[in-house]
PDB file of C-alpha atoms in Angstrom:
ATOM      1  CA  MET A   1       0.000   0.000   0.000  1.00 45.00           C
ATOM      2  CA  ASN A   2       1.097   3.550   0.518  1.00 49.00           C
ATOM      3  CA  PHE A   3       3.273   3.029   3.557  1.00 54.00           C
ATOM      4  CA  ASN A   4       5.903   0.592   2.316  1.00 57.00           C
ATOM      5  CA  ILE A   5       8.905   2.787   1.889  1.00 58.00           C
ATOM      6  CA  GLN A   6      12.476   1.999   0.995  1.00 65.00           C
ATOM      7  CA  LEU A   7      15.276   3.680   2.871  1.00 71.00           C
ATOM      8  CA  THR A   8      16.450   6.444   0.567  1.00 81.00           C
ATOM      9  CA  GLY A   9      18.284   9.610   1.485  1.00 82.00           C
ATOM     10  CA  GLU A  10      15.107  11.600   1.074  1.00 84.00           C
ATOM     11  CA  PHE A  11      13.251   9.342   3.454  1.00 87.00           C
ATOM     12  CA  ILE A  12      15.952   9.590   6.103  1.00 89.00           C
ATOM     13  CA  ALA A  13      15.949  13.385   5.838  1.00 91.00           C
ATOM     14  CA  PHE A  14      12.152  13.417   5.945  1.00 91.00           C
ATOM     15  CA  PHE A  15      12.083  11.163   8.990  1.00 92.00           C
ATOM     16  CA  ALA A  16      14.603  13.214  10.981  1.00 93.00           C
ATOM     17  CA  LEU A  17      12.887  16.511  10.168  1.00 94.00           C
ATOM     18  CA  ALA A  18       9.430  15.075  10.829  1.00 94.00           C
ATOM     19  CA  VAL A  19      10.517  13.875  14.273  1.00 95.00           C
ATOM     20  CA  CYS A  20      11.931  17.356  14.983  1.00 94.00           C
ATOM     21  CA  ALA A  21       8.683  19.010  13.874  1.00 94.00           C
ATOM     22  CA  ILE A  22       6.406  16.755  15.905  1.00 94.00           C
ATOM     23  CA  VAL A  23       8.616  16.907  19.012  1.00 95.00           C
ATOM     24  CA  GLY A  24       8.689  20.721  18.776  1.00 94.00           C
ATOM     25  CA  ALA A  25       4.917  20.915  18.431  1.00 94.00           C
ATOM     26  CA  VAL A  26       4.152  18.502  21.267  1.00 93.00           C
ATOM     27  CA  MET A  27       6.710  20.059  23.601  1.00 93.00           C
ATOM     28  CA  ALA A  28       5.245  23.469  22.827  1.00 92.00           C
ATOM     29  CA  LEU A  29       1.927  22.372  24.291  1.00 91.00           C
ATOM     30  CA  ASN A  30       3.643  20.775  27.301  1.00 90.00           C
ATOM     31  CA  PHE A  31       5.654  23.788  28.452  1.00 89.00           C
ATOM     32  CA  THR A  32       4.094  25.943  31.132  1.00 85.00           C
ATOM     33  CA  LYS A  33       5.972  29.127  30.242  1.00 87.00           C
ATOM     34  CA  VAL A  34       4.727  30.941  27.159  1.00 89.00           C
ATOM     35  CA  VAL A  35       8.202  31.951  25.980  1.00 91.00           C
ATOM     36  CA  HIS A  36       9.261  28.302  25.905  1.00 92.00           C
ATOM     37  CA  THR A  37       6.182  27.513  23.837  1.00 92.00           C
ATOM     38  CA  ALA A  38       7.063  30.220  21.324  1.00 92.00           C
ATOM     39  CA  LEU A  39      10.677  29.037  21.020  1.00 93.00           C
ATOM     40  CA  SER A  40       9.631  25.400  20.694  1.00 94.00           C
ATOM     41  CA  LEU A  41       7.258  26.318  17.875  1.00 93.00           C
ATOM     42  CA  ALA A  42      10.091  28.255  16.214  1.00 94.00           C
ATOM     43  CA  PHE A  43      11.991  24.944  16.239  1.00 94.00           C
ATOM     44  CA  THR A  44       9.022  23.279  14.524  1.00 95.00           C
ATOM     45  CA  PHE A  45       8.933  26.028  11.908  1.00 94.00           C
ATOM     46  CA  ILE A  46      12.661  25.548  11.178  1.00 95.00           C
ATOM     47  CA  ALA A  47      12.119  21.799  10.782  1.00 95.00           C
ATOM     48  CA  LEU A  48       9.270  22.535   8.346  1.00 95.00           C
ATOM     49  CA  ALA A  49      11.598  24.819   6.376  1.00 94.00           C
ATOM     50  CA  GLY A  50      13.998  21.870   6.131  1.00 94.00           C
ATOM     51  CA  LEU A  51      11.154  19.719   4.825  1.00 94.00           C
ATOM     52  CA  TYR A  52      10.415  22.338   2.158  1.00 93.00           C
ATOM     53  CA  VAL A  53      14.058  22.112   1.040  1.00 93.00           C
ATOM     54  CA  VAL A  54      13.675  18.335   0.789  1.00 91.00           C
ATOM     55  CA  LEU A  55      10.550  18.960  -1.320  1.00 90.00           C
ATOM     56  CA  ASP A  56      12.499  21.125  -3.828  1.00 88.00           C
ATOM     57  CA  ALA A  57      10.796  24.301  -2.626  1.00 89.00           C
ATOM     58  CA  GLU A  58      13.837  26.380  -1.705  1.00 90.00           C
ATOM     59  CA  PHE A  59      12.070  29.712  -2.057  1.00 92.00           C
ATOM     60  CA  VAL A  60       9.182  28.627   0.165  1.00 93.00           C
ATOM     61  CA  ALA A  61      11.715  27.374   2.723  1.00 94.00           C
ATOM     62  CA  PHE A  62      13.465  30.740   2.648  1.00 93.00           C
ATOM     63  CA  VAL A  63      10.188  32.607   3.092  1.00 93.00           C
ATOM     64  CA  GLN A  64       9.250  30.220   5.902  1.00 93.00           C
ATOM     65  CA  VAL A  65      12.429  31.041   7.833  1.00 94.00           C
ATOM     66  CA  LEU A  66      12.078  34.745   7.111  1.00 93.00           C
ATOM     67  CA  LEU A  67       8.397  35.002   7.928  1.00 91.00           C
ATOM     68  CA  TYR A  68       7.595  32.384  10.551  1.00 91.00           C
ATOM     69  CA  VAL A  69      10.881  32.050  12.416  1.00 90.00           C
ATOM     70  CA  GLY A  70      11.826  35.673  11.904  1.00 89.00           C
ATOM     71  CA  ALA A  71       8.645  37.692  11.982  1.00 90.00           C
ATOM     72  CA  ILE A  72       5.799  35.756  13.579  1.00 91.00           C
ATOM     73  CA  THR A  73       7.808  34.280  16.462  1.00 92.00           C
ATOM     74  CA  ILE A  74       9.318  37.672  17.254  1.00 92.00           C
ATOM     75  CA  LEU A  75       5.864  39.265  17.031  1.00 91.00           C
ATOM     76  CA  MET A  76       4.515  36.685  19.471  1.00 91.00           C
ATOM     77  CA  ILE A  77       7.464  37.270  21.828  1.00 91.00           C
ATOM     78  CA  PHE A  78       6.678  40.987  21.733  1.00 90.00           C
ATOM     79  CA  GLY A  79       3.065  40.091  22.482  1.00 89.00           C
ATOM     80  CA  ILE A  80       4.269  38.032  25.447  1.00 89.00           C
ATOM     81  CA  MET A  81       6.388  40.940  26.675  1.00 89.00           C
ATOM     82  CA  MET A  82       3.508  43.417  26.469  1.00 85.00           C
ATOM     83  CA  THR A  83       1.181  41.215  28.495  1.00 84.00           C
ATOM     84  CA  LYS A  84       1.601  39.730  31.939  1.00 77.00           C
ATOM     85  CA  HIS A  85       1.851  35.980  32.483  1.00 72.00           C
ATOM     86  CA  GLN A  86       2.193  35.593  36.210  1.00 70.00           C
ATOM     87  CA  GLY A  87      -0.445  33.183  37.423  1.00 64.00           C
ATOM     88  CA  GLU A  88       0.212  30.593  34.729  1.00 62.00           C
ATOM     89  CA  GLY A  89      -0.333  26.944  35.436  1.00 59.00           C
ATOM     90  CA  GLN A  90      -2.203  27.804  38.594  1.00 63.00           C
ATOM     91  CA  GLU A  91      -5.661  27.636  37.042  1.00 68.00           C
ATOM     92  CA  PRO A  92      -7.720  24.606  37.981  1.00 70.00           C
ATOM     93  CA  ALA A  93      -7.376  21.770  35.496  1.00 74.00           C
ATOM     94  CA  ARG A  94     -10.338  20.944  33.289  1.00 81.00           C
ATOM     95  CA  PRO A  95     -10.047  17.190  32.803  1.00 84.00           C
ATOM     96  CA  LEU A  96     -13.422  16.792  31.062  1.00 88.00           C
ATOM     97  CA  LEU A  97     -12.752  19.452  28.429  1.00 88.00           C
ATOM     98  CA  GLU A  98      -9.198  18.271  27.829  1.00 88.00           C
ATOM     99  CA  THR A  99     -10.267  14.658  27.471  1.00 91.00           C
ATOM    100  CA  LEU A 100     -13.044  15.598  25.071  1.00 93.00           C
ATOM    101  CA  ALA A 101     -10.655  17.722  22.997  1.00 92.00           C
ATOM    102  CA  ALA A 102      -8.065  14.916  22.947  1.00 93.00           C
ATOM    103  CA  VAL A 103     -10.663  12.361  21.873  1.00 95.00           C
ATOM    104  CA  GLY A 104     -11.951  14.678  19.149  1.00 94.00           C
ATOM    105  CA  CYS A 105      -8.448  15.400  17.824  1.00 94.00           C
ATOM    106  CA  LEU A 106      -7.519  11.715  17.863  1.00 95.00           C
ATOM    107  CA  CYS A 107     -10.724  10.867  15.978  1.00 95.00           C
ATOM    108  CA  LEU A 108      -9.897  13.496  13.352  1.00 95.00           C
ATOM    109  CA  LEU A 109      -6.336  12.156  13.121  1.00 95.00           C
ATOM    110  CA  ALA A 110      -7.604   8.585  12.731  1.00 95.00           C
ATOM    111  CA  ILE A 111     -10.019   9.625   9.981  1.00 95.00           C
ATOM    112  CA  LEU A 112      -7.313  11.564   8.154  1.00 94.00           C
ATOM    113  CA  ILE A 113      -4.763   8.735   8.359  1.00 93.00           C
ATOM    114  CA  PHE A 114      -7.371   6.209   7.274  1.00 93.00           C
ATOM    115  CA  ALA A 115      -8.260   8.415   4.273  1.00 93.00           C
ATOM    116  CA  ILE A 116      -4.578   8.897   3.372  1.00 90.00           C
ATOM    117  CA  ARG A 117      -3.932   5.148   3.597  1.00 89.00           C
ATOM    118  CA  ASP A 118      -6.954   4.409   1.469  1.00 88.00           C
ATOM    119  CA  ALA A 119      -6.311   7.038  -1.183  1.00 85.00           C
ATOM    120  CA  ASP A 120      -4.711   5.967  -4.425  1.00 82.00           C
ATOM    121  CA  PHE A 121      -2.070   8.458  -5.488  1.00 80.00           C
ATOM    122  CA  PRO A 122      -1.047   8.011  -9.101  1.00 79.00           C
ATOM    123  CA  ALA A 123       2.603   8.557  -9.870  1.00 77.00           C
ATOM    124  CA  GLU A 124       3.553  12.028 -11.008  1.00 75.00           C
ATOM    125  CA  THR A 125       3.625  12.497 -14.758  1.00 76.00           C
ATOM    126  CA  ALA A 126       6.155  15.295 -14.976  1.00 76.00           C
ATOM    127  CA  SER A 127       8.774  16.843 -12.752  1.00 77.00           C
ATOM    128  CA  LEU A 128       9.204  20.339 -11.388  1.00 78.00           C
ATOM    129  CA  PRO A 129      11.377  22.794 -13.302  1.00 78.00           C
ATOM    130  CA  ALA A 130      14.942  22.810 -12.048  1.00 80.00           C
ATOM    131  CA  ASP A 131      15.079  26.483 -11.086  1.00 85.00           C
ATOM    132  CA  THR A 132      11.937  26.781  -8.987  1.00 85.00           C
ATOM    133  CA  THR A 133      12.738  30.196  -7.523  1.00 88.00           C
ATOM    134  CA  ARG A 134      13.071  31.758 -10.962  1.00 89.00           C
ATOM    135  CA  GLU A 135       9.862  30.076 -12.152  1.00 88.00           C
ATOM    136  CA  ILE A 136       7.973  31.293  -9.060  1.00 90.00           C
ATOM    137  CA  GLY A 137       9.145  34.828  -9.789  1.00 90.00           C
ATOM    138  CA  MET A 138       8.031  34.597 -13.411  1.00 90.00           C
ATOM    139  CA  GLN A 139       4.604  33.230 -12.474  1.00 89.00           C
ATOM    140  CA  LEU A 140       4.060  35.745  -9.660  1.00 89.00           C
ATOM    141  CA  PHE A 141       4.464  38.651 -12.048  1.00 91.00           C
ATOM    142  CA  THR A 142       2.601  37.181 -15.024  1.00 92.00           C
ATOM    143  CA  ARG A 143      -0.151  34.671 -14.281  1.00 90.00           C
ATOM    144  CA  MET A 144      -0.528  35.523 -10.573  1.00 89.00           C
ATOM    145  CA  ALA A 145      -0.074  39.281 -10.879  1.00 92.00           C
ATOM    146  CA  VAL A 146      -3.610  40.192  -9.745  1.00 93.00           C
ATOM    147  CA  PRO A 147      -3.648  38.010  -6.585  1.00 92.00           C
ATOM    148  CA  PHE A 148      -0.121  39.216  -5.826  1.00 93.00           C
ATOM    149  CA  GLU A 149      -1.259  42.857  -5.852  1.00 93.00           C
ATOM    150  CA  LEU A 150      -4.384  41.977  -3.848  1.00 94.00           C
ATOM    151  CA  VAL A 151      -2.198  40.334  -1.196  1.00 94.00           C
ATOM    152  CA  SER A 152      -0.082  43.477  -0.941  1.00 94.00           C
ATOM    153  CA  VAL A 153      -3.261  45.519  -0.411  1.00 95.00           C
ATOM    154  CA  LEU A 154      -4.381  43.017   2.252  1.00 95.00           C
ATOM    155  CA  LEU A 155      -1.041  43.301   4.057  1.00 93.00           C
ATOM    156  CA  THR A 156      -1.188  47.098   4.046  1.00 94.00           C
ATOM    157  CA  VAL A 157      -4.753  47.107   5.351  1.00 95.00           C
ATOM    158  CA  ALA A 158      -3.908  44.516   8.024  1.00 94.00           C
ATOM    159  CA  PHE A 159      -0.888  46.420   9.298  1.00 91.00           C
ATOM    160  CA  ILE A 160      -2.707  49.760   9.366  1.00 94.00           C
ATOM    161  CA  GLY A 161      -5.526  48.006  11.202  1.00 93.00           C
ATOM    162  CA  ALA A 162      -3.095  46.442  13.670  1.00 91.00           C
ATOM    163  CA  ILE A 163      -1.542  49.830  14.425  1.00 90.00           C
ATOM    164  CA  ALA A 164      -4.963  51.431  14.833  1.00 91.00           C
ATOM    165  CA  LEU A 165      -6.086  48.646  17.184  1.00 87.00           C
ATOM    166  CA  ALA A 166      -2.995  48.569  19.369  1.00 83.00           C
ATOM    167  CA  LYS A 167      -2.576  52.338  19.596  1.00 83.00           C
ATOM    168  CA  LYS A 168      -3.222  53.802  23.036  1.00 75.00           C
ATOM    169  CA  GLU A 169      -6.496  55.647  23.077  1.00 71.00           C
ATOM    170  CA  GLU A 170      -6.309  59.202  24.333  1.00 67.00           C
ATOM    171  CA  ASP A 171      -8.417  60.043  27.339  1.00 61.00           C
ATOM    172  CA  PRO A 172     -11.568  61.831  26.215  1.00 62.00           C
ATOM    173  CA  LYS A 173     -11.696  65.285  27.775  1.00 55.00           C
TER     174      LYS A 173
ATOM    175  CA  MET B   1       7.236   4.079  -3.077  1.00 45.00           C
ATOM    176  CA  ASN B   2       4.979   6.876  -2.009  1.00 75.00           C
ATOM    177  CA  MET B   3       6.509   9.746  -0.098  1.00 83.00           C
ATOM    178  CA  LEU B   4       3.325  11.777  -0.543  1.00 87.00           C
ATOM    179  CA  ALA B   5       1.446   9.661   2.020  1.00 89.00           C
ATOM    180  CA  SER B   6       4.207  10.250   4.591  1.00 90.00           C
ATOM    181  CA  TYR B   7       4.068  14.007   4.102  1.00 92.00           C
ATOM    182  CA  LEU B   8       0.268  14.021   4.347  1.00 93.00           C
ATOM    183  CA  THR B   9       0.434  11.972   7.562  1.00 93.00           C
ATOM    184  CA  LEU B  10       2.959  14.369   9.098  1.00 94.00           C
ATOM    185  CA  ALA B  11       0.747  17.310   8.160  1.00 95.00           C
ATOM    186  CA  ALA B  12      -2.284  15.567   9.695  1.00 95.00           C
ATOM    187  CA  VAL B  13      -0.375  14.987  12.953  1.00 95.00           C
ATOM    188  CA  LEU B  14       0.762  18.613  13.127  1.00 95.00           C
ATOM    189  CA  PHE B  15      -2.753  19.840  12.348  1.00 95.00           C
ATOM    190  CA  CYS B  16      -4.246  17.736  15.136  1.00 95.00           C
ATOM    191  CA  VAL B  17      -1.621  18.888  17.654  1.00 95.00           C
ATOM    192  CA  GLY B  18      -2.448  22.492  16.707  1.00 95.00           C
ATOM    193  CA  LEU B  19      -6.170  21.817  16.996  1.00 95.00           C
ATOM    194  CA  TYR B  20      -5.696  20.336  20.467  1.00 94.00           C
ATOM    195  CA  GLY B  21      -3.748  23.424  21.491  1.00 93.00           C
ATOM    196  CA  VAL B  22      -6.464  25.747  20.208  1.00 93.00           C
ATOM    197  CA  LEU B  23      -9.174  23.817  22.042  1.00 92.00           C
ATOM    198  CA  THR B  24      -7.492  23.354  25.421  1.00 91.00           C
ATOM    199  CA  LYS B  25      -5.042  26.192  26.028  1.00 88.00           C
ATOM    200  CA  ARG B  26      -6.268  29.218  27.911  1.00 86.00           C
ATOM    201  CA  ASN B  27      -3.442  31.616  27.104  1.00 88.00           C
ATOM    202  CA  ALA B  28      -4.481  33.637  24.052  1.00 89.00           C
ATOM    203  CA  ILE B  29      -0.912  33.810  22.720  1.00 91.00           C
ATOM    204  CA  ILE B  30      -0.589  30.018  22.747  1.00 91.00           C
ATOM    205  CA  VAL B  31      -3.927  29.804  20.948  1.00 93.00           C
ATOM    206  CA  LEU B  32      -2.616  32.158  18.239  1.00 92.00           C
ATOM    207  CA  LEU B  33       0.601  30.133  17.935  1.00 93.00           C
ATOM    208  CA  SER B  34      -1.389  26.912  17.616  1.00 94.00           C
ATOM    209  CA  ILE B  35      -3.363  28.449  14.758  1.00 94.00           C
ATOM    210  CA  GLU B  36      -0.051  29.223  13.058  1.00 93.00           C
ATOM    211  CA  LEU B  37       0.917  25.572  13.510  1.00 94.00           C
ATOM    212  CA  MET B  38      -2.295  24.453  11.793  1.00 94.00           C
ATOM    213  CA  LEU B  39      -1.675  26.864   8.902  1.00 94.00           C
ATOM    214  CA  ASN B  40       1.838  25.438   8.579  1.00 94.00           C
ATOM    215  CA  ALA B  41       0.452  21.909   8.331  1.00 94.00           C
ATOM    216  CA  VAL B  42      -1.759  23.055   5.449  1.00 94.00           C
ATOM    217  CA  ASN B  43       1.253  24.664   3.738  1.00 94.00           C
ATOM    218  CA  LEU B  44       3.151  21.391   4.024  1.00 94.00           C
ATOM    219  CA  ASN B  45       0.296  19.633   2.205  1.00 93.00           C
ATOM    220  CA  LEU B  46       0.316  22.237  -0.564  1.00 93.00           C
ATOM    221  CA  VAL B  47       4.072  21.985  -1.109  1.00 93.00           C
ATOM    222  CA  ALA B  48       4.001  18.166  -0.961  1.00 92.00           C
ATOM    223  CA  PHE B  49       1.283  18.034  -3.612  1.00 91.00           C
ATOM    224  CA  SER B  50       3.207  20.528  -5.731  1.00 90.00           C
ATOM    225  CA  LYS B  51       6.037  17.986  -5.959  1.00 88.00           C
ATOM    226  CA  TYR B  52       4.295  14.610  -5.743  1.00 87.00           C
ATOM    227  CA  GLY B  53       0.851  15.388  -7.173  1.00 83.00           C
ATOM    228  CA  VAL B  54      -0.322  13.880 -10.451  1.00 82.00           C
ATOM    229  CA  GLN B  55       0.730  17.016 -12.271  1.00 81.00           C
ATOM    230  CA  PRO B  56       3.614  18.631 -10.415  1.00 83.00           C
ATOM    231  CA  SER B  57       3.516  22.373 -10.839  1.00 84.00           C
ATOM    232  CA  LEU B  58       4.521  25.479  -8.970  1.00 87.00           C
ATOM    233  CA  THR B  59       0.956  26.558  -8.250  1.00 89.00           C
ATOM    234  CA  GLY B  60       1.040  24.755  -4.909  1.00 89.00           C
ATOM    235  CA  GLN B  61       4.178  26.576  -3.827  1.00 91.00           C
ATOM    236  CA  ILE B  62       2.786  29.935  -4.938  1.00 92.00           C
ATOM    237  CA  PHE B  63      -0.455  29.226  -3.095  1.00 93.00           C
ATOM    238  CA  SER B  64       1.509  28.397   0.055  1.00 93.00           C
ATOM    239  CA  LEU B  65       3.286  31.760  -0.282  1.00 93.00           C
ATOM    240  CA  PHE B  66      -0.119  33.482  -0.346  1.00 94.00           C
ATOM    241  CA  THR B  67      -1.198  31.450   2.699  1.00 93.00           C
ATOM    242  CA  MET B  68       1.902  32.580   4.581  1.00 93.00           C
ATOM    243  CA  THR B  69       1.128  36.209   3.749  1.00 93.00           C
ATOM    244  CA  VAL B  70      -2.416  35.895   5.022  1.00 93.00           C
ATOM    245  CA  ALA B  71      -1.083  34.111   8.133  1.00 92.00           C
ATOM    246  CA  ALA B  72       1.275  37.028   8.772  1.00 92.00           C
ATOM    247  CA  ALA B  73      -1.618  39.488   8.487  1.00 93.00           C
ATOM    248  CA  GLU B  74      -3.681  37.305  10.820  1.00 93.00           C
ATOM    249  CA  ALA B  75      -0.897  37.134  13.408  1.00 92.00           C
ATOM    250  CA  ALA B  76      -0.371  40.903  13.328  1.00 92.00           C
ATOM    251  CA  VAL B  77      -4.065  41.691  13.760  1.00 93.00           C
ATOM    252  CA  GLY B  78      -4.404  38.932  16.369  1.00 92.00           C
ATOM    253  CA  VAL B  79      -1.591  40.294  18.532  1.00 91.00           C
ATOM    254  CA  ALA B  80      -2.959  43.834  18.149  1.00 92.00           C
ATOM    255  CA  ILE B  81      -6.416  42.713  19.309  1.00 91.00           C
ATOM    256  CA  LEU B  82      -4.789  40.816  22.164  1.00 90.00           C
ATOM    257  CA  VAL B  83      -2.879  43.896  23.323  1.00 89.00           C
ATOM    258  CA  ALA B  84      -6.052  45.996  23.100  1.00 89.00           C
ATOM    259  CA  ILE B  85      -8.045  43.446  25.137  1.00 88.00           C
ATOM    260  CA  TYR B  86      -5.206  43.161  27.643  1.00 89.00           C
ATOM    261  CA  ARG B  87      -5.392  46.927  28.217  1.00 87.00           C
ATOM    262  CA  ALA B  88      -9.097  46.632  28.963  1.00 85.00           C
ATOM    263  CA  LYS B  89      -9.093  43.480  31.090  1.00 83.00           C
ATOM    264  CA  THR B  90      -5.473  43.003  32.313  1.00 82.00           C
ATOM    265  CA  SER B  91      -5.661  39.340  31.352  1.00 82.00           C
ATOM    266  CA  VAL B  92      -4.799  37.088  28.416  1.00 82.00           C
ATOM    267  CA  ASN B  93      -7.018  34.227  29.558  1.00 84.00           C
ATOM    268  CA  VAL B  94      -9.407  33.398  26.724  1.00 84.00           C
ATOM    269  CA  ASP B  95     -12.048  32.199  29.203  1.00 83.00           C
ATOM    270  CA  GLU B  96     -12.460  35.788  30.359  1.00 82.00           C
ATOM    271  CA  PHE B  97     -13.073  37.171  26.858  1.00 82.00           C
ATOM    272  CA  ASP B  98     -16.804  36.495  26.922  1.00 83.00           C
ATOM    273  CA  GLU B  99     -18.474  39.904  26.588  1.00 81.00           C
ATOM    274  CA  LEU B 100     -20.330  38.931  23.418  1.00 83.00           C
ATOM    275  CA  ARG B 101     -21.761  35.843  25.055  1.00 81.00           C
ATOM    276  CA  ARG B 102     -23.320  37.365  28.135  1.00 73.00           C
TER     277      ARG B 102
END
C-alpha cells in the first residue's frame, strides 16, 4: 500500500525533520511558560523549512524562515512581553474538556490517516522545473499578478488596522 | 514508493496537535501560535502536492506563499487585538473574553 517505503536519502531526511517538527509541536503544548512555547514552535517552523528544502521548494523554505521564524515568532514574543503571564499553570485543570478535545483530535487524526492510507495516489507524470525560484518569480508577475497585488493591499490594510487597534487611546476630555 | 502519504500523515499529525492546542489552552498567545501551527500543516500539504501530485507544478508553492502572507496578516491583527483586550481586562485568559456571550 502507501506506507511501504524503501530507505532512501530523502526518506531519512524526511524522517529526521518530521521527528523534529512533531517533538517541537508537542513540547510546545507541554511547556508551562509561554516563551518556551514560542521558542519550541520556532523549532518546529525551522524543521518545516527543512522539509520544504527536501521537497524542492527552496524559495518557500526561505520565506518560511524569514516570515515564521523571523517575523511571527518575534511578534509573538513581543506580544508576550507586552502582556503579563504571572499566574500561569495555577488555574484549575479541566479534565473533562481536555479529554473531550483529545478524543476529538484523535478521531480526526484517525479519519485523516485512514483516508490517506486508502487514497490511491497516481505517480507524477512530470517533474518540477529545475530552477523553482526563478519560475515562481516569473509566475508571480505574469499569471498571478492580480492576486499578488491583492495580497499586498491586504497586508497594508492589516498592518494599518493592527496599528490602529494597538494604539493607546487618548483620554476623552 | 509513495513519499506523498508520509508528508500528508505528518501534516495531519501537526494539524491535530495544533487543533488540540487551540481547544485546550487558555493563554491567548498560545492559541494564536497553535493556529499558526495548523496553517503550517496546510502549507506542508500544498508543497508536498506541488512535488508529488499527479501534475507537479509550482501553483502549490505559490499558493503556500499566499497562505503565509495571510497568516502574517492574521498574526499581526491577532496580537494587536490581544494587546487591546489586555489593556481593557489586564488578562490574556481566553475564558475571560466572553463579553459577546453574556
